[in-house]
Coordinates of C-alpha atoms and ligand atoms in Angstrom, one line a residue:
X1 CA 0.0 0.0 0.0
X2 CA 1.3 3.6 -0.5
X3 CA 1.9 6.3 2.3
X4 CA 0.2 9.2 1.4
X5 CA 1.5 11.7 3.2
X6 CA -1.3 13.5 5.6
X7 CA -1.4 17.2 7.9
X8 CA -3.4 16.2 11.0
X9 CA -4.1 18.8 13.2
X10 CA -5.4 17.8 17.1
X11 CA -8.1 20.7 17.8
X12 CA -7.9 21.2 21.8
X13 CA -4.4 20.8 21.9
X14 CA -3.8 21.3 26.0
X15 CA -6.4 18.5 26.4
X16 CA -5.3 15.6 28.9
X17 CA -5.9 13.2 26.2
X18 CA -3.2 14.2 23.4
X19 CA -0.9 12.8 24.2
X20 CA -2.2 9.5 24.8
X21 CA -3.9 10.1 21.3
X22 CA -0.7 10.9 19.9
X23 CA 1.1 7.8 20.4
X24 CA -1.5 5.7 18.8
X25 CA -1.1 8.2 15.8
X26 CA 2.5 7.6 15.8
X27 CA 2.1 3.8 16.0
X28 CA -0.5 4.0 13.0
X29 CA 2.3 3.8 10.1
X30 CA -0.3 4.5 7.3
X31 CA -0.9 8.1 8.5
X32 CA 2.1 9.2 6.9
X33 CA 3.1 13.1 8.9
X34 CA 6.3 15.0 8.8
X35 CA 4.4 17.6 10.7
X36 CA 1.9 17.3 13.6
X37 CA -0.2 20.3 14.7
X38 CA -1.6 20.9 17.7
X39 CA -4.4 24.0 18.0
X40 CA -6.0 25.2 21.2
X41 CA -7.8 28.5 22.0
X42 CA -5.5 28.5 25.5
X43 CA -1.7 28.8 24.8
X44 CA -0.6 28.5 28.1
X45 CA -2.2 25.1 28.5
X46 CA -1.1 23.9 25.1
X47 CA 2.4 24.2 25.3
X48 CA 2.9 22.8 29.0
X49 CA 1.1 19.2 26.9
X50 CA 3.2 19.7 23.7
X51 CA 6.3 19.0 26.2
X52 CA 4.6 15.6 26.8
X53 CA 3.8 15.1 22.8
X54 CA 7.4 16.4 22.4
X55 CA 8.9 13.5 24.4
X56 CA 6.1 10.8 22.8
X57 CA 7.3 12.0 19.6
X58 CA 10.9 11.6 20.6
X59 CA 10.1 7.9 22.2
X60 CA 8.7 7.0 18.9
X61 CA 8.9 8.6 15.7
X62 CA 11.5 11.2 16.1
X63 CA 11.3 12.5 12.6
X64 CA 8.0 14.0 13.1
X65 CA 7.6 17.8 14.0
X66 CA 5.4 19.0 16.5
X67 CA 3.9 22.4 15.4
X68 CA 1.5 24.4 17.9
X69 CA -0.5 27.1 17.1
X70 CA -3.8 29.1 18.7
X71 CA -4.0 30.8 15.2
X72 CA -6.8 29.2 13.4
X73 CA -5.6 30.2 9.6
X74 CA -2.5 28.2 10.9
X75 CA -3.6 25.2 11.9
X76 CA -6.3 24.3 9.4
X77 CA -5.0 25.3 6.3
X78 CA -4.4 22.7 3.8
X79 CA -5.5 20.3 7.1
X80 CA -6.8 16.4 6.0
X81 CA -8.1 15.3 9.2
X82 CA -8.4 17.6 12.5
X83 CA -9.1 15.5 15.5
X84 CA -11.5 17.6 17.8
X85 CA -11.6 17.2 21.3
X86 CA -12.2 20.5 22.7
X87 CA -14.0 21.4 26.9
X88 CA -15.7 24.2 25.9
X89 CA -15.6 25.9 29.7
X90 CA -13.1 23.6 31.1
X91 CA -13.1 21.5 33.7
X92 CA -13.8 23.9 36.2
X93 CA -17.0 24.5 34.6
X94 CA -17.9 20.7 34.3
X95 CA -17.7 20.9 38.2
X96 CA -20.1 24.2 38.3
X97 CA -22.8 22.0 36.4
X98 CA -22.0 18.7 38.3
X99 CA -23.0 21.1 42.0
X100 CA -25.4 23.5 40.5
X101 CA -27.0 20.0 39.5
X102 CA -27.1 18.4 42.8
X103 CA -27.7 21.5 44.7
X104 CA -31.2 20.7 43.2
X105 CA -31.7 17.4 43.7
X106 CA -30.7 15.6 40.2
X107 CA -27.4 14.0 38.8
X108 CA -24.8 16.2 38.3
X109 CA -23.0 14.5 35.5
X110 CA -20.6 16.0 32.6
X111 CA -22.9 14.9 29.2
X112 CA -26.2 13.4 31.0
X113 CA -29.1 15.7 32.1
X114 CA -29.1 19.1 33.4
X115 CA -25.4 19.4 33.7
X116 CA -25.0 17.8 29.9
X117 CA -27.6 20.2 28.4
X118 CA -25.5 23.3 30.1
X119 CA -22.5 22.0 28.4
X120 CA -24.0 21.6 25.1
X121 CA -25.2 24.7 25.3
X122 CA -21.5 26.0 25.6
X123 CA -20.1 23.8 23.2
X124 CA -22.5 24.5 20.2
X125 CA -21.0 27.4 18.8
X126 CA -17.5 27.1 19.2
X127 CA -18.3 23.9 17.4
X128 CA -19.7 25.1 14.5
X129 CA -17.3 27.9 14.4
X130 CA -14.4 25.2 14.4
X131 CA -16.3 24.1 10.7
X132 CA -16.5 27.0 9.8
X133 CA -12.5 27.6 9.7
X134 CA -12.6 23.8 8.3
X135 CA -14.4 24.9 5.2
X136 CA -12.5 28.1 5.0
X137 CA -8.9 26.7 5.1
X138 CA -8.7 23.0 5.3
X139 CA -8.4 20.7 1.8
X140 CA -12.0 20.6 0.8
X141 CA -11.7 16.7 1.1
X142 CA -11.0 17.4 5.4
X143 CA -12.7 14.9 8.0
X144 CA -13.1 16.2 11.5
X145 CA -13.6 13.4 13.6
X146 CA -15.4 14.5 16.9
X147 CA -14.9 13.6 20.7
X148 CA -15.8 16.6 22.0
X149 CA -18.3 16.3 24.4
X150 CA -21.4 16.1 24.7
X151 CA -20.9 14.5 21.9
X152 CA -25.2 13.6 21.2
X153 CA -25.6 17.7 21.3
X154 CA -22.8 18.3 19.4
X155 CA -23.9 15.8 16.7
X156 CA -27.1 16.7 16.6
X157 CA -26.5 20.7 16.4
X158 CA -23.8 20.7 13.6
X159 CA -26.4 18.6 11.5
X160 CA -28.4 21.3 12.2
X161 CA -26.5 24.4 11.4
X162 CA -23.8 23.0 9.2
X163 CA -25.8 19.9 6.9
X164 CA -22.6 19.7 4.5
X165 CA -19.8 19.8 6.9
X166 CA -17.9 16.7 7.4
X167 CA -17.9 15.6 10.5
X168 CA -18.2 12.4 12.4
X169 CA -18.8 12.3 16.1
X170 CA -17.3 10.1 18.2
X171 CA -17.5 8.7 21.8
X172 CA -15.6 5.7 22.9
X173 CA -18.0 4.2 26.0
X174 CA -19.1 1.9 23.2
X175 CA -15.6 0.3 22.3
X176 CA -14.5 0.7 25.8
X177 CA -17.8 -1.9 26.8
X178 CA -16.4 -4.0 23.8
X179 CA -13.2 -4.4 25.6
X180 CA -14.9 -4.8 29.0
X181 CA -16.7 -7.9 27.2
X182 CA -13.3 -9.4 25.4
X183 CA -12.1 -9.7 29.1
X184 CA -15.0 -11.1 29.9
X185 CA -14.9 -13.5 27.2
X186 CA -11.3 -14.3 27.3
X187 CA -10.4 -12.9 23.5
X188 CA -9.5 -10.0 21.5
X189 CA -11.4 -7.0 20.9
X190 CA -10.4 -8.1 17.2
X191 CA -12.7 -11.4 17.8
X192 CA -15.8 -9.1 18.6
X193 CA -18.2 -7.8 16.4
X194 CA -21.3 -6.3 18.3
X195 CA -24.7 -4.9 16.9
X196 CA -26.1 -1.6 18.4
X197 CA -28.8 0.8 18.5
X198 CA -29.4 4.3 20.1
X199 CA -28.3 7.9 20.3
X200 CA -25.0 8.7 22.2
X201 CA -24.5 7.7 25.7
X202 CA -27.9 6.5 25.0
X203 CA -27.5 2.8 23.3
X204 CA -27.7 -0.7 23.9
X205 CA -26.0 -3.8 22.0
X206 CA -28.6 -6.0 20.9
X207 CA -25.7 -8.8 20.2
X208 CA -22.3 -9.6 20.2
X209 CA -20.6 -12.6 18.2
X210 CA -17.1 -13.9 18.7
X211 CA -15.6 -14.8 15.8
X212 CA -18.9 -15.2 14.2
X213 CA -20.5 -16.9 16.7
X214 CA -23.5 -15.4 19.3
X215 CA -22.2 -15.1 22.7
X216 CA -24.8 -12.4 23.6
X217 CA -26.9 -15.1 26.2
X218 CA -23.8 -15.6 27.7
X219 CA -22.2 -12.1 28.1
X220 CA -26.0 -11.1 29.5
X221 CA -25.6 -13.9 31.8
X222 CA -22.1 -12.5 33.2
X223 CA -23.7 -9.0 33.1
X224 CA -26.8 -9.9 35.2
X225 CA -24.1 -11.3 37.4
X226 CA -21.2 -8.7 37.6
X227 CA -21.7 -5.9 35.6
X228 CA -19.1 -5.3 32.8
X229 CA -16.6 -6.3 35.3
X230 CA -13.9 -9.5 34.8
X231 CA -11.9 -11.1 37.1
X232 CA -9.1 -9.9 35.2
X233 CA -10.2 -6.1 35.5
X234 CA -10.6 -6.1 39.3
X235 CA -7.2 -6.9 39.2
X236 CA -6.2 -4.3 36.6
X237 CA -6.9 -0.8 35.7
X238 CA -10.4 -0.6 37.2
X239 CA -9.2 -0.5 40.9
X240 CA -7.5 2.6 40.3
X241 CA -10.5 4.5 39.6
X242 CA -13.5 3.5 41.5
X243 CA -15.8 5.8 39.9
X244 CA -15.3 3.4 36.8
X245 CA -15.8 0.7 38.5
X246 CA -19.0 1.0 40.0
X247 CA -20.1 2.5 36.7
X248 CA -19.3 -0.9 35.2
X249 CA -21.3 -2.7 38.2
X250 CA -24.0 -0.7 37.9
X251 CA -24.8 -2.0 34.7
X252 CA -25.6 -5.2 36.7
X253 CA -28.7 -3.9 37.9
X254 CA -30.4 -2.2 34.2
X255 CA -29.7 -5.9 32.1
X256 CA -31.4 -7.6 34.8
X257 CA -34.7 -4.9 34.5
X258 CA -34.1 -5.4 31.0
X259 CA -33.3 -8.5 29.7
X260 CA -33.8 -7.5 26.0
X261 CA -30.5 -5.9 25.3
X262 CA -27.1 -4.8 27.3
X263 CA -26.8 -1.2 28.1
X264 CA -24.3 1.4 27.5
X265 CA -23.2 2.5 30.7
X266 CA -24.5 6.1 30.8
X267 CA -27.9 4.4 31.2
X268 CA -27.3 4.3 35.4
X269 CA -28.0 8.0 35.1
X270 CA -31.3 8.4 33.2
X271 CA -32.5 4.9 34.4
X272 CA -31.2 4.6 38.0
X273 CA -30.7 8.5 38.8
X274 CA -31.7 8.0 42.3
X275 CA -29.2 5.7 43.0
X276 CA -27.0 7.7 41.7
X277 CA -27.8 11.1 43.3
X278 CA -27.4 9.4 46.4
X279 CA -23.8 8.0 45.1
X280 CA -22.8 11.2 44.1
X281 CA -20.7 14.0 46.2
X282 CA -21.4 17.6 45.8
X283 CA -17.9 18.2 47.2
X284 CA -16.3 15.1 45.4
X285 CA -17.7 15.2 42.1
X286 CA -16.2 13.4 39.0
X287 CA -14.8 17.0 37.7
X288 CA -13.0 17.4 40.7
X289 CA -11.4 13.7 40.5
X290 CA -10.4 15.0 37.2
X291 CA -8.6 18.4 37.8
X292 CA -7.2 16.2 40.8
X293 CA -6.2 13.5 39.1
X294 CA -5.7 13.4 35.4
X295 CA -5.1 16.7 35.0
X296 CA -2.4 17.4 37.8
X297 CA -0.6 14.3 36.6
X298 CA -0.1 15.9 32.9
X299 CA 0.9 19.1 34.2
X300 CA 3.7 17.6 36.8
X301 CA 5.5 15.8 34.0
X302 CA 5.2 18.7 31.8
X303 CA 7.0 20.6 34.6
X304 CA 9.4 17.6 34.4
X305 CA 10.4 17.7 31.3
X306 CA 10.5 21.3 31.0
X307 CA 13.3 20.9 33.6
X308 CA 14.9 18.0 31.6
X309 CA 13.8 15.1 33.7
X310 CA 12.9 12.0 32.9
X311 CA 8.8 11.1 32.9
X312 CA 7.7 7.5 32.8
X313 CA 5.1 8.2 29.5
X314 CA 3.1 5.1 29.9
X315 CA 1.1 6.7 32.0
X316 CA -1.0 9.0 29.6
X317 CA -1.6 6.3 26.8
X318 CA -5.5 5.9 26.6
X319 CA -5.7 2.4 25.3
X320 CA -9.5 2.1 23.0
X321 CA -9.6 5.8 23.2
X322 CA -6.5 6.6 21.0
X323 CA -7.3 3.6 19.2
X324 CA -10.8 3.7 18.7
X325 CA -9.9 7.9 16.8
X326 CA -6.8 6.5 14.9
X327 CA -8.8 3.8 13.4
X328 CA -11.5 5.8 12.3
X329 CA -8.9 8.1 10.9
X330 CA -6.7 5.8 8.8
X331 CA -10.3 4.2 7.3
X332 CA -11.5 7.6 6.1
X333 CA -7.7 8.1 4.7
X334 CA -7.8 4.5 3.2
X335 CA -11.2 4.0 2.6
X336 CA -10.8 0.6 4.6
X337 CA -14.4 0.6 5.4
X338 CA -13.9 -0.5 8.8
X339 CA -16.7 -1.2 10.7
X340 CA -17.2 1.2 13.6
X341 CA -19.9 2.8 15.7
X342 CA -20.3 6.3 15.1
X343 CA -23.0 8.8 15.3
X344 CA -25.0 9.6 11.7
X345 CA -28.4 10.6 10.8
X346 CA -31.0 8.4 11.1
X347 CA -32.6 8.5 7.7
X348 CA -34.4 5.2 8.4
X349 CA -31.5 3.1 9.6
X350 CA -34.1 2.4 12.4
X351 CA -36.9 2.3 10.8
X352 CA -39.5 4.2 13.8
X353 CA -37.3 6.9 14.9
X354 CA -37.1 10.1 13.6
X355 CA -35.0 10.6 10.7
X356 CA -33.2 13.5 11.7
X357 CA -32.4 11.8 15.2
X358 CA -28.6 11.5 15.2
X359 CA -28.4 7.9 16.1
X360 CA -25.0 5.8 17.0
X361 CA -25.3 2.3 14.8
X362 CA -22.4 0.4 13.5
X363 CA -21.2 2.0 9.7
X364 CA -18.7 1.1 7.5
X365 CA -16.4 4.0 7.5
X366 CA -15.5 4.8 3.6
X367 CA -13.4 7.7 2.2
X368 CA -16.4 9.5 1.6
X369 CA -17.7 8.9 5.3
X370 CA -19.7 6.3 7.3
X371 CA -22.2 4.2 5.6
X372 CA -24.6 2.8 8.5
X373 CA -26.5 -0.9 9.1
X374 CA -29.5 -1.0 8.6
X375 CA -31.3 -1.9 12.3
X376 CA -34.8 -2.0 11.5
X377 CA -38.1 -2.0 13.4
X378 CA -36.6 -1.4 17.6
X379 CA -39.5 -2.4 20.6
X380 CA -41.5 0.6 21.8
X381 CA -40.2 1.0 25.2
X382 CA -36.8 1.9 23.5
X383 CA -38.4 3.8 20.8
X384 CA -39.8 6.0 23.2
X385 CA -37.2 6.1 25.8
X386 CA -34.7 7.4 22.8
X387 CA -37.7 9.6 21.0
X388 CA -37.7 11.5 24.3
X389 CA -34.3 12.3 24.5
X390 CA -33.6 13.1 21.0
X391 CA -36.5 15.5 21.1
X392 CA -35.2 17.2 24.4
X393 CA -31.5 17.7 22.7
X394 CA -33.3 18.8 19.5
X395 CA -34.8 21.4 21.5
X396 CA -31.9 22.4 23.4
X397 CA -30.3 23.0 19.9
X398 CA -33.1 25.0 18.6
X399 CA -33.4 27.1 22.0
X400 CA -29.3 27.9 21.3
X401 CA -30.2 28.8 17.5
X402 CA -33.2 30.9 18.1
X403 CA -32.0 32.4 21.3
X404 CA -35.2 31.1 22.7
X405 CA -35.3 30.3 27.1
X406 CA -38.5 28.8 26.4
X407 CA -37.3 26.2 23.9
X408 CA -34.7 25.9 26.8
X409 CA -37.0 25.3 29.3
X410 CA -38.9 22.7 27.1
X411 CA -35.7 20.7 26.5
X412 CA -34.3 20.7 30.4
X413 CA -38.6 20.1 31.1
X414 CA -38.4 17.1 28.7
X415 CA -34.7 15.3 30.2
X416 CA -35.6 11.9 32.1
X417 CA -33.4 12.8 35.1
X418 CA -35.2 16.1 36.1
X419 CA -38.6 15.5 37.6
X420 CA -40.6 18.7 37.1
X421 CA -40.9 21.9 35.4
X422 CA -40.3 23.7 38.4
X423 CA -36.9 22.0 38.9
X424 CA -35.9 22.9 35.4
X425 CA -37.0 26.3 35.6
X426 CA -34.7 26.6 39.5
X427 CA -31.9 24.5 37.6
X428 CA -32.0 26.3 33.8
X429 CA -31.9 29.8 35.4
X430 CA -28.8 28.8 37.8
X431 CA -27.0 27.5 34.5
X432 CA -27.4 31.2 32.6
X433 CA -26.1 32.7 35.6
X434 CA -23.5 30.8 36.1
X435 CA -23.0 30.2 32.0
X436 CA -22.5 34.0 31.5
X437 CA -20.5 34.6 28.1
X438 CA -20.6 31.0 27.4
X439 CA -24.1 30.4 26.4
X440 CA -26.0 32.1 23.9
X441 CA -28.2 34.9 25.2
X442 CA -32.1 33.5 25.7
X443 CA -34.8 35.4 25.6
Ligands
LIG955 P1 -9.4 19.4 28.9 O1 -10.0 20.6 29.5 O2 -8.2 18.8 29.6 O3 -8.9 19.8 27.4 C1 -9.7 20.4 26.5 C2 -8.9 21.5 25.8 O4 -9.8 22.1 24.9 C3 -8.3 22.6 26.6 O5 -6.9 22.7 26.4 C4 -9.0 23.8 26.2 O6 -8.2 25.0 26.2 C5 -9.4 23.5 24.8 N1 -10.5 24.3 24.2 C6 -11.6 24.8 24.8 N2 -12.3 25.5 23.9 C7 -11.7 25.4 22.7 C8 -12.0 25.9 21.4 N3 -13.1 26.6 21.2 N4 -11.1 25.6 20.4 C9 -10.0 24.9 20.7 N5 -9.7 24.4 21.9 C10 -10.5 24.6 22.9 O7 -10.5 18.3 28.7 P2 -10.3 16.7 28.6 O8 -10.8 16.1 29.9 O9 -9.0 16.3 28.1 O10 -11.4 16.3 27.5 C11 -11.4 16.9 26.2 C12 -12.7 16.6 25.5 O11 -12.8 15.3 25.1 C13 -13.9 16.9 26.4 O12 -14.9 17.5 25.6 C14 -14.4 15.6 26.8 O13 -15.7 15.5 27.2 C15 -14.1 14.8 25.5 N6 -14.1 13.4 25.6 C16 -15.0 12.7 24.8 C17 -15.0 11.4 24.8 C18 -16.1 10.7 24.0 O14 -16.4 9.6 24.2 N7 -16.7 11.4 23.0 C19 -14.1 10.6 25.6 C20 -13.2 11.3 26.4 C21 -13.2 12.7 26.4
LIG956 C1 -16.1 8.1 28.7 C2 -17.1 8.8 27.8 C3 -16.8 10.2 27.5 C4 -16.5 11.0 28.8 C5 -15.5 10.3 29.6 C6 -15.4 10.9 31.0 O1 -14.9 8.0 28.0 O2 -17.3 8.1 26.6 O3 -17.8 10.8 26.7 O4 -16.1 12.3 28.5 O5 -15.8 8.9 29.8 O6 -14.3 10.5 31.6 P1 -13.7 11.2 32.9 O7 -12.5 10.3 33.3 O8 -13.3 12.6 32.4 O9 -14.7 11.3 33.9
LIG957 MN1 -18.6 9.4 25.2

């Protein structure tokens, strides 16, 4: 096969994830780059994680430049693929809408109910403005490929705003289940090949064959059981983070309620969100664990190696995450037509939703984009669970276009994990004070 030779620009730059991202770019051969850019709208924070990339790139494919830049013209001219992981507030104001959350009574979580819809609202514009420079400067075959969170709002607004712009949003709880279930299974992710229906952070896998042959009775049988939790993973990365870990429990209790189908994950919030309100800590939250955790780490070795010490780099590769991006990436640039699960418009791929609900199904991903699996006819009670929830973030998108609090109101009215319009009235007029200069003005 030949190299072609490729510019790949990271948008969000000082995120914690580059350069974990980065070395799975690096070990993707095919993605042939002398240069690799990194853009951010914060300079400071960018150039402390380009020290990290710095040393990745040195670790493992020293002939590659590292170029940083928070000039837009810059980065995206001439781009092929910008990979788009931008926090829209920071994580400082993930933990405003985890507590303004909880202070009244509901989840306070970073995509899922009131604290999600806040962070869509931020996130919106900067991400249709990032498009925007796409079509402007960038080759006019670019891909952005999305993680940027929440990634259902996201999806859902540029399809709005921007029909024509390529894009492909991205979230990696899917793949990261897959590997919970190859450890499970005792195989390779490789072995796997699931089916799945929904929107983002709002699917279930309807069934899973290894090597071509149906395990799903037998994964739900584990998953009744134990969650998405192995032996092997209580003994491994899990224990570090215990957040995860229940998350992966919890799952437990939703495949027992219903046996259908297995769950993504983000279904303990809008199914069990009592449990979890009462799990949660207004002065603990998960954006805290973050700025705590994560987020300190990648600063102190950038420090480090700012100084000339030595950092152990292990420690910032994202496993499924990186690889999950890069593989999207390298089909679009080889039209491998991969399969993946990525976020498209329905247009009838299930056959009773709406067709301009942005659903996550497996696709093949060609050069010119994904081409989705059909899923057919899915049962009511998943119909309307999903209905409900694409028609609150549709309205969330359309109160940020037309400027409208009402439409606002309807959408945080219609979310499963807020129980009244009184609560979303208390909780949406909270988030515009405390969203000043983020969010669009409502009226
Ligand atoms: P982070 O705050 O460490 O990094 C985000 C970076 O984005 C910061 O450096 C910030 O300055 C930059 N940024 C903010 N607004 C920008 C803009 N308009 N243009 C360019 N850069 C901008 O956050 P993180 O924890 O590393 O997460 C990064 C993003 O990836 C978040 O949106 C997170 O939710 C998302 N994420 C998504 C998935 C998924 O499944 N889709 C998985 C993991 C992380
Ligand atoms: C998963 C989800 C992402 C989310 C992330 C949060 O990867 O798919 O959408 O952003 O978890 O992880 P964190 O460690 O920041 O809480
Ligand atoms: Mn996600």
């Amino acid at each position: 096969m030949e190299i072609k030779e490729f510019k790949i620009v990271i948008c969000g730059g000082g995120s914690t994830y580059t350069a974990g991202i980065v070395k799975n770019l690096l070990d993707e051969k095919r993605l042939g780059m002398k240069e690799l850019w990194l853009y951010d709208i914060d300079e400071e924070r960018q150039n402390k994680v380009a020290y990290l990339v710095r040393e990745v790139v040195k670790e493992n494919r020293p002939e590659v430049t590292v170029k940083t830049t928070t000039d837009p013209k810059e980065a995206f001219t001439d781009a092929d693929f910008i990979m788009a992981q931008m926090r829209v507030g920071g994580l400082p104001m993930r933990v405003q809408d985890e507590q303004i959350s909880l202070k009244h009574g509901v989840i306070g979580q970073e995509t899922c109910g009131a604290g999600g819809m806040a962070y869509g609202m931020r996130t919106i514009y900067p991400m249709v403005q990032l498009i925007d420079y796409c079509e402007e400067y960038a080759k006019p075959t670019y891909w952005i490929v999305n993680y940027s969170n929440p990634a259902a709002i996201v999806a859902k607004a540029t399809q709005k705003m921007r029909p024509n712009a390529r894009i492909i949003n991205i979230c990696d709880m899917p793949v990261e289940i897959e590997a919970r279930m190859a450890e499970i299974l005792g195989c390779q992710m490789s072995d796997l090949e699931v089916d799945y229906f929904g929107l983002n952070h709002y699917g279930w896998f309807t069934k899973i064959r290894q090597n071509g042959i149906d395990v799903t009775e037998k994964l739900k049988e584990h998953v009744r059981k134990y969650g998405y939790i192995s032996e092997a993973s209580m003994n491994d990365v899990f224990l570090k983070d215990s957040d995860w870990v229940h998350t992966f429990k919890v799952s437990a209790k939703i495949a027992n309620y219903f046996p259908d189908y297995l769950p993504n994950t983000y279904y303990q919030y809008y199914l069990l969100g009592d449990d979890m309100y009462k799990y949660m800590d207004i002065n603990h939250t998960r954006g805290m664990q973050v700025i705590n955790g994560r987020e300190v780490r990648v600063f102190a070795a950038a420090d480090k190696l700012a100084k000339g010490e030595a950092v152990d780099m292990n420690q910032f590769y994202v496993g499924v995450h990186g690889v999950f991006i890069v593989n999207v990436v390298t089909s679009l640039a080889y039209d491998l037509r991969s399969r993946q699960l990525v976020m498209v418009p329905n247009n009838g791929c299930v056959e009773n939703l709406p067709d301009d609900a942005m659903v996550e199904v497996p696709t093949y991903i060609t050069s010119h984009g994904p081409e989705p699996i059909r899923v057919g006819a899915i049962p009511r009670f998943y119909k309307g669970l999903i209905e409900q929830q694409d028609a609150c973030e549709g309205l969330l998108v359309e109160a940020a276009m037309e400027h409208s609090y009402v439409k606002a109101l309807e959408a945080y009215t219609m979310n499963r994990t807020i129980p009244s319009a009184n609560v979303a009235k208390e909780i949406l007029d909270d988030m515009i004070e405390a969203n000043k200069g983020y969010w669009p003005e409502l009226k």
